[in-house]
Coordinates of C-alpha atoms and ligand atoms in Angstrom, one line a residue:
X21 CA -24.4 -6.5 -18.1
X22 CA -22.5 -6.3 -21.4
X23 CA -18.8 -7.2 -21.0
X24 CA -18.2 -8.4 -24.5
X25 CA -15.9 -5.6 -25.5
X26 CA -13.6 -6.3 -22.6
X27 CA -13.6 -10.1 -23.1
X28 CA -13.1 -9.8 -26.9
X29 CA -10.5 -7.1 -27.1
X30 CA -8.8 -6.6 -23.7
X31 CA -5.8 -8.8 -22.8
X32 CA -6.2 -11.9 -20.7
X33 CA -4.0 -10.2 -18.2
X34 CA -7.0 -8.3 -16.7
X35 CA -7.7 -9.5 -13.1
X36 CA -9.9 -7.6 -10.7
X37 CA -12.7 -7.4 -13.3
X38 CA -13.0 -11.2 -13.1
X39 CA -13.8 -11.0 -9.4
X40 CA -16.1 -8.0 -9.7
X41 CA -17.8 -8.7 -13.0
X42 CA -19.9 -5.7 -13.7
X43 CA -19.4 -2.4 -15.5
X44 CA -18.9 0.5 -13.1
X45 CA -20.0 3.9 -14.1
X46 CA -19.9 6.2 -11.0
X47 CA -18.3 6.3 -7.6
X48 CA -18.9 8.5 -4.6
X49 CA -17.6 8.2 -1.0
X50 CA -17.5 4.6 -0.1
X51 CA -19.7 3.3 -3.0
X52 CA -19.3 2.3 -6.6
X53 CA -22.4 2.3 -8.9
X54 CA -22.6 0.1 -12.0
X55 CA -24.2 1.1 -15.2
X56 CA -27.5 -0.5 -14.1
X57 CA -27.5 1.7 -11.1
X58 CA -26.6 -1.1 -8.6
X59 CA -24.7 0.2 -5.5
X60 CA -21.6 -1.6 -4.2
X61 CA -19.9 -0.9 -0.9
X62 CA -16.2 -0.6 -1.5
X63 CA -14.0 -2.5 0.9
X64 CA -11.1 -2.6 -1.6
X65 CA -10.5 1.1 -1.9
X66 CA -8.3 0.8 -5.0
X67 CA -5.8 -1.1 -2.8
X68 CA -5.4 2.1 -0.8
X69 CA -5.6 4.7 -3.7
X70 CA -8.9 6.3 -2.6
X71 CA -8.5 6.5 1.2
X72 CA -10.4 9.8 1.3
X73 CA -13.4 8.5 -0.6
X74 CA -14.3 8.3 -4.2
X75 CA -14.8 11.8 -5.7
X76 CA -14.1 13.5 -2.4
X77 CA -15.9 16.8 -3.0
X78 CA -13.3 19.0 -1.3
X79 CA -10.4 17.5 -3.3
X80 CA -12.4 17.5 -6.5
X81 CA -13.3 21.2 -6.2
X82 CA -9.6 22.1 -6.1
X83 CA -9.0 20.0 -9.2
X84 CA -11.9 21.5 -11.1
X85 CA -10.8 25.1 -10.3
X86 CA -7.3 24.2 -11.5
X87 CA -8.6 22.8 -14.8
X88 CA -11.0 25.8 -15.3
X89 CA -8.0 28.2 -14.8
X90 CA -5.9 26.5 -17.5
X91 CA -3.5 25.2 -14.9
X92 CA -0.5 23.4 -16.4
X93 CA -1.3 19.7 -17.0
X94 CA 2.0 18.4 -18.2
X95 CA 5.4 19.8 -17.4
X96 CA 7.9 16.9 -17.1
X97 CA 9.8 17.9 -14.0
X98 CA 9.8 21.6 -14.7
X99 CA 9.1 24.1 -11.9
X100 CA 5.3 24.7 -11.6
X101 CA 3.1 26.5 -9.0
X102 CA 1.2 23.2 -8.4
X103 CA 4.5 21.4 -7.6
X104 CA 5.7 24.2 -5.4
X105 CA 2.4 24.3 -3.4
X106 CA 2.5 20.5 -2.9
X107 CA 6.1 20.4 -1.8
X108 CA 5.6 23.3 0.6
X109 CA 2.5 21.7 2.0
X110 CA 4.2 18.3 2.5
X111 CA 7.3 19.9 4.0
X112 CA 5.4 22.2 6.5
X113 CA 2.4 20.0 7.3
X114 CA 4.0 16.5 7.3
X115 CA 7.7 16.5 7.6
X116 CA 8.5 19.5 9.8
X117 CA 6.0 18.8 12.6
X118 CA 7.5 15.3 12.8
X119 CA 11.1 16.5 12.9
X120 CA 11.8 14.7 9.6
X121 CA 14.4 16.0 7.2
X122 CA 14.1 14.4 3.7
X123 CA 14.6 15.3 0.1
X124 CA 11.6 14.5 -2.1
X125 CA 11.8 12.9 -5.6
X126 CA 9.0 12.4 -8.1
X127 CA 9.6 9.2 -10.0
X128 CA 7.1 7.9 -12.6
X129 CA 3.5 7.9 -11.1
X130 CA 3.1 4.4 -9.9
X131 CA 4.2 2.7 -6.8
X132 CA 6.6 0.4 -8.5
X133 CA 8.3 3.4 -10.2
X134 CA 9.1 4.8 -6.7
X135 CA 10.5 1.4 -5.6
X136 CA 12.8 1.2 -8.7
X137 CA 14.1 4.7 -7.9
X138 CA 15.1 4.0 -4.3
X139 CA 16.6 0.6 -5.2
X140 CA 18.8 2.3 -7.8
X141 CA 19.7 5.1 -5.5
X142 CA 20.5 2.7 -2.6
X143 CA 22.8 0.6 -4.8
X144 CA 24.5 3.8 -6.0
X145 CA 25.0 5.2 -2.5
X146 CA 26.4 2.0 -1.0
X147 CA 28.1 0.7 -4.1
X148 CA 26.7 -2.8 -3.3
X149 CA 24.5 -4.9 -5.6
X150 CA 22.5 -6.9 -3.2
X151 CA 19.2 -5.9 -1.6
X152 CA 17.4 -7.7 1.2
X153 CA 13.7 -8.1 1.3
X154 CA 11.3 -10.2 3.4
X155 CA 9.5 -13.3 2.4
X156 CA 5.8 -12.4 1.9
X157 CA 6.7 -8.9 0.5
X158 CA 5.0 -7.1 -2.3
X159 CA 6.9 -4.2 -3.8
X160 CA 5.6 -4.0 -7.4
X161 CA 5.7 -5.6 -10.8
X162 CA 8.5 -4.0 -12.7
X163 CA 11.6 -6.1 -12.8
X164 CA 13.7 -4.5 -10.0
X165 CA 10.7 -4.3 -7.6
X166 CA 9.5 -7.7 -8.7
X167 CA 12.8 -9.2 -7.7
X168 CA 11.8 -8.2 -4.2
X169 CA 8.2 -9.4 -4.5
X170 CA 7.8 -13.0 -3.4
X171 CA 4.6 -14.4 -4.7
X172 CA 5.3 -17.1 -7.2
X173 CA 2.7 -16.3 -9.8
X174 CA 3.9 -12.7 -10.2
X175 CA 7.5 -13.8 -10.3
X176 CA 6.8 -16.6 -12.9
X177 CA 5.4 -13.9 -15.2
X178 CA 8.7 -12.2 -15.5
X179 CA 10.4 -14.7 -17.8
X180 CA 13.8 -14.0 -16.4
X181 CA 15.9 -15.1 -13.4
X182 CA 16.1 -12.5 -10.7
X183 CA 19.5 -11.6 -9.2
X184 CA 20.9 -9.4 -6.5
X185 CA 18.1 -9.9 -3.9
X186 CA 18.2 -12.1 -0.8
X187 CA 14.9 -12.9 0.9
X188 CA 14.8 -13.1 4.7
X189 CA 12.1 -15.0 6.5
X190 CA 9.5 -12.7 7.9
X191 CA 9.2 -12.9 11.7
X192 CA 5.7 -14.5 11.7
X193 CA 6.9 -17.4 9.6
X194 CA 8.6 -19.6 12.0
X195 CA 7.6 -19.7 15.7
X196 CA 10.3 -18.3 17.9
X197 CA 12.7 -17.6 15.1
X198 CA 14.8 -14.5 15.6
X199 CA 15.1 -12.9 12.2
X200 CA 17.4 -10.1 13.5
X201 CA 20.0 -12.6 14.8
X202 CA 19.6 -14.5 11.5
X203 CA 20.4 -11.4 9.5
X204 CA 23.4 -10.6 11.8
X205 CA 24.6 -14.2 11.3
X206 CA 24.4 -13.8 7.5
X207 CA 26.6 -10.8 7.7
X208 CA 29.1 -12.2 10.3
X209 CA 29.5 -15.7 9.0
X210 CA 32.2 -15.8 6.3
X211 CA 30.5 -19.0 5.1
X212 CA 26.9 -17.6 4.9
X213 CA 27.3 -17.2 1.1
X214 CA 25.0 -14.1 1.3
X215 CA 26.3 -10.7 0.2
X216 CA 25.9 -7.7 2.4
X217 CA 23.1 -5.6 1.0
X218 CA 22.9 -1.9 0.1
X219 CA 19.5 -1.8 1.7
X220 CA 16.8 -3.8 3.5
X221 CA 13.3 -3.0 2.1
X222 CA 10.3 -3.7 4.3
X223 CA 6.6 -2.9 4.6
X224 CA 5.4 -2.2 8.2
X225 CA 2.3 -4.3 7.4
X226 CA 2.7 -6.9 4.7
X227 CA -0.6 -6.2 2.9
X228 CA -0.5 -8.4 -0.1
X229 CA 1.4 -10.9 2.1
X230 CA -1.8 -11.4 4.1
X231 CA -2.1 -8.4 6.5
X232 CA 0.9 -9.3 8.6
X233 CA 1.4 -6.4 11.0
X234 CA 5.0 -6.0 12.3
X235 CA 5.3 -5.0 15.9
X236 CA 6.8 -1.7 17.0
X237 CA 9.6 -3.7 18.7
X238 CA 10.4 -5.6 15.5
X239 CA 10.5 -2.4 13.4
X240 CA 12.8 -0.8 16.0
X241 CA 15.1 -3.8 16.0
X242 CA 15.2 -3.7 12.2
X243 CA 16.1 0.0 12.3
X244 CA 18.8 -0.6 14.8
X245 CA 20.2 -3.6 12.9
X246 CA 20.4 -1.5 9.7
X247 CA 22.1 1.4 11.5
X248 CA 24.6 -0.9 13.3
X249 CA 25.6 -2.6 10.1
X250 CA 25.7 0.3 7.7
X251 CA 22.7 -0.9 5.7
X252 CA 20.0 1.5 4.4
X253 CA 16.5 1.0 5.7
X254 CA 13.9 1.5 3.1
X255 CA 10.2 1.4 4.1
X256 CA 7.6 0.8 1.4
X257 CA 4.6 2.8 2.6
X258 CA 2.8 2.5 -0.7
X259 CA -0.2 0.6 0.5
X260 CA -0.4 1.3 4.2
X261 CA 0.8 5.0 4.2
X262 CA -1.6 8.0 3.9
X263 CA -3.2 7.4 7.4
X264 CA -4.3 3.9 6.7
X265 CA -2.8 2.6 9.9
X266 CA -3.8 5.6 12.0
X267 CA -0.8 7.8 11.3
X268 CA 0.1 9.5 8.0
X269 CA 3.2 7.4 7.7
X270 CA 2.8 3.8 9.0
X271 CA 6.2 3.7 10.7
X272 CA 5.5 6.6 13.0
X273 CA 4.0 4.2 15.6
X274 CA 7.5 2.6 16.0
X275 CA 9.2 6.0 16.4
X276 CA 11.7 5.2 13.7
X277 CA 12.9 7.2 10.7
X278 CA 14.0 5.1 7.7
X279 CA 16.8 6.2 5.4
X280 CA 14.4 6.2 2.5
X281 CA 10.7 5.6 2.1
X282 CA 8.2 5.5 -0.7
X283 CA 4.5 6.5 -1.0
X284 CA 2.0 6.3 -3.7
X285 CA -1.7 5.3 -4.0
X286 CA -3.6 7.9 -1.9
X287 CA -0.8 10.5 -2.0
X288 CA -2.5 11.5 -5.3
X289 CA -5.6 12.6 -3.4
X290 CA -8.5 10.9 -5.0
X291 CA -7.0 8.3 -7.3
X292 CA -4.7 10.5 -9.4
X293 CA -1.4 8.8 -10.2
X294 CA 1.5 10.1 -8.2
X295 CA 4.4 8.5 -6.3
X296 CA 7.1 10.0 -4.1
X297 CA 10.4 8.8 -2.9
X298 CA 12.0 10.4 0.1
X299 CA 15.5 10.1 1.3
X300 CA 17.8 11.7 3.9
X301 CA 19.5 14.7 2.2
X302 CA 23.0 13.2 2.4
X303 CA 21.8 10.3 0.3
X304 CA 20.8 12.6 -2.6
X305 CA 23.7 11.8 -4.8
X306 CA 21.7 11.6 -8.1
X307 CA 23.2 13.4 -11.0
X308 CA 20.8 15.7 -12.8
X309 CA 18.5 13.6 -15.1
X310 CA 20.1 10.3 -14.0
X311 CA 16.6 8.8 -13.3
X312 CA 14.3 10.4 -15.8
X313 CA 10.8 9.9 -17.2
X314 CA 8.0 11.9 -19.0
X315 CA 5.3 11.5 -16.5
X316 CA 7.1 12.3 -13.3
X317 CA 5.1 14.6 -11.0
X318 CA 1.6 14.6 -12.4
X319 CA 0.4 18.2 -12.1
X320 CA -3.3 17.4 -11.4
X321 CA -2.2 14.9 -8.8
X322 CA -0.1 17.7 -7.1
X323 CA -3.2 19.8 -6.8
X324 CA -5.2 16.8 -5.5
X325 CA -2.4 15.7 -3.2
X326 CA -2.2 19.1 -1.5
X327 CA -6.0 19.2 -1.2
X328 CA -6.0 15.7 0.3
X329 CA -3.4 16.6 2.9
X330 CA -5.4 19.6 3.9
X331 CA -8.5 17.5 4.0
X332 CA -6.9 14.8 6.1
X333 CA -5.7 17.3 8.7
X334 CA -8.9 19.3 8.8
X335 CA -11.0 16.2 9.3
X336 CA -8.8 14.4 11.9
X337 CA -8.6 11.4 9.6
X338 CA -5.7 9.8 11.5
X339 CA -7.7 9.9 14.8
X340 CA -10.8 8.8 13.1
X341 CA -9.0 5.7 11.7
X342 CA -7.9 4.7 15.2
X343 CA -11.5 5.1 16.5
X344 CA -12.9 3.0 13.6
X345 CA -10.2 0.4 14.1
X346 CA -11.9 -0.3 17.5
X347 CA -15.2 -0.9 15.8
X348 CA -13.6 -3.4 13.4
X349 CA -11.6 -5.2 16.2
X350 CA -14.7 -5.5 18.4
X351 CA -16.6 -7.0 15.5
X352 CA -13.8 -9.4 14.8
X353 CA -13.7 -10.6 18.4
X354 CA -17.4 -10.7 19.1
X355 CA -19.0 -11.6 15.7
X356 CA -16.4 -13.3 13.4
X357 CA -14.3 -15.4 15.8
X358 CA -17.3 -17.3 17.2
X359 CA -18.1 -18.5 13.7
X360 CA -15.2 -21.0 13.6
X361 CA -12.1 -21.9 15.5
X362 CA -10.3 -22.3 12.2
X363 CA -10.4 -18.5 11.5
X364 CA -7.8 -15.9 12.5
X365 CA -7.8 -12.2 12.2
X366 CA -5.1 -9.5 12.1
X367 CA -5.0 -5.8 11.4
X368 CA -4.3 -2.3 12.4
X369 CA -6.1 1.0 11.7
X370 CA -8.4 0.3 8.7
X371 CA -6.5 -2.6 7.2
X372 CA -7.6 -6.0 8.4
X373 CA -7.4 -9.6 7.3
X374 CA -9.4 -12.6 8.1
X375 CA -7.3 -15.7 7.5
X376 CA -9.1 -18.8 6.2
X377 CA -5.9 -20.7 5.6
X378 CA -7.0 -23.6 7.9
X379 CA -10.2 -24.1 5.9
X380 CA -10.6 -25.7 2.5
X381 CA -8.5 -24.1 -0.3
X382 CA -11.3 -22.3 -2.1
X383 CA -13.1 -21.0 1.0
X384 CA -11.8 -17.5 0.7
X385 CA -12.7 -17.2 -3.0
X386 CA -16.2 -18.7 -2.2
X387 CA -16.9 -16.2 0.5
X388 CA -15.5 -13.3 -1.6
X389 CA -17.9 -14.2 -4.4
X390 CA -20.8 -14.2 -1.9
X391 CA -19.7 -10.8 -0.7
X392 CA -19.9 -9.5 -4.2
X393 CA -23.4 -11.1 -4.7
X394 CA -24.3 -9.0 -1.6
X395 CA -22.8 -5.9 -3.2
X396 CA -19.6 -5.7 -1.3
X397 CA -16.3 -5.3 -3.1
X398 CA -13.5 -6.9 -1.2
X399 CA -10.1 -8.4 -2.2
X400 CA -8.1 -11.4 -1.0
X401 CA -4.4 -11.6 -0.2
X402 CA -1.8 -13.8 1.4
X403 CA -0.4 -17.2 0.8
X404 CA -2.7 -19.1 -1.5
X405 CA -5.0 -16.1 -1.5
X406 CA -6.6 -17.4 1.8
X407 CA -6.9 -14.0 3.5
X408 CA -9.8 -11.7 2.9
X409 CA -8.5 -8.1 3.0
X410 CA -10.7 -5.4 4.6
X411 CA -9.7 -2.0 3.3
X412 CA -12.6 0.5 3.4
X413 CA -12.2 4.1 2.7
X414 CA -10.9 6.0 5.8
X415 CA -13.9 8.3 5.6
X416 CA -16.5 5.5 5.7
X417 CA -19.4 6.1 8.1
X418 CA -19.7 3.9 11.1
X419 CA -23.0 2.6 9.7
X420 CA -21.4 1.6 6.4
X421 CA -18.5 0.0 8.2
X422 CA -20.8 -2.2 10.2
X423 CA -22.9 -2.9 7.1
X424 CA -19.8 -4.2 5.3
X425 CA -18.7 -6.2 8.3
X426 CA -22.1 -7.8 8.5
X427 CA -22.0 -8.8 4.8
X428 CA -18.6 -10.5 5.5
X429 CA -20.0 -12.3 8.6
X430 CA -23.0 -13.6 6.6
X431 CA -20.8 -14.6 3.7
X432 CA -18.6 -16.6 6.1
X433 CA -21.6 -18.2 7.8
X434 CA -23.0 -19.2 4.4
X435 CA -19.7 -20.6 3.2
X436 CA -18.9 -22.7 6.3
Ligands
PLP504 C1 3.5 -2.3 -0.7 C2 3.4 -2.0 -2.2 N1 4.5 -1.7 -2.8 C3 4.4 -1.4 -4.2 C4 3.3 -1.5 -4.9 C5 3.2 -1.3 -6.3 O1 2.4 -0.1 -6.6 P1 1.9 0.0 -8.1 O2 0.8 -1.0 -8.3 O3 1.3 1.4 -8.1 O4 3.0 -0.1 -9.0 C6 2.1 -2.0 -4.2 C7 0.8 -2.2 -4.9 O5 -0.1 -2.7 -4.4 C8 2.2 -2.2 -2.8 O6 1.1 -2.6 -2.1

């Protein structure tokens, strides 16, 4: 495999290619193919960007038709048919049936762009500088979002000191510690030294944080806390939205509606870049053009995004995720847990983590390497990268799901 060009000319900043050192050429469904024709099962799924499978034929067909008909490719934020059809579809098929009333905004196409947009809007609405986020959070790599992200390596890369963010311990961090009372105390104590925030930003499942799934009760308590204290609740659904947890939006299971939420990754259908920020209509106090950008609302992504929503609904993807979650959970209980009493697992829907934090420091990277040798692409996450993150496509067959799980089991066995 010739990787000379990348190693010679591409920046040292490259990362995933170091863990999966081959040159990929094609991808279809749940598989990648490298230029030598080797087949790799994908349990990484572009960190959630290809939930409906690589080159999903139904989505791709719509994109090809659009291209062949000279559909508009770039239009800044001008009105286009592609944008109208996506907004109408999102409104009628996602928001309305759930009784959700939100305005939609198209920031730049990546997740971190959407996070920046809602942070800016929240600060503008509440006229407060501070934002609260949880320890273990990942919200992106641009400076505003990175101020919320907690992993040290990413923060160290910024080269500046971050301000106007307070980090709150996540509920799993200290046994028996009530983070809601702690936050209330920060607000009520005139000696807490912590400023009231414009917003609290959370993920419902900390994905990069090591697949930490927050309970419905915790999410409901957070929502109530924010309402009671005039703090905006922002949910970052960039990684675990788009049906990953079994409902299109991951917070549906808790029956809550945040003031604002952001989605990206699979919202663009089959890997096309698109992000959306949604907020309650009364919060839409933007001035025209106040948050601008050349690549807002990618037109091809609009076409793919509408096709993806139609695909998801027609194929009962949400229900299928819940069914497949049972397969994973049974495998974890019956096949993975007996391997060692130093292993833990967590997860929901089709995002699961196996935590090797109690084993030697390089255990996770060792077993990840073995998975790749056995043609499984899988990423790690969490504190000290000690959690292997299972994130298959949502359309994976039961057979391939079990195949991947068995590769993981054997890699653990071999590494113990
Ligand atoms: C929860 C969450 N928020 C924000 C981001 C940033 O998205 P992007 O990498 O597209 O900027 C990510 C990326 O993994 C994420 O998982």
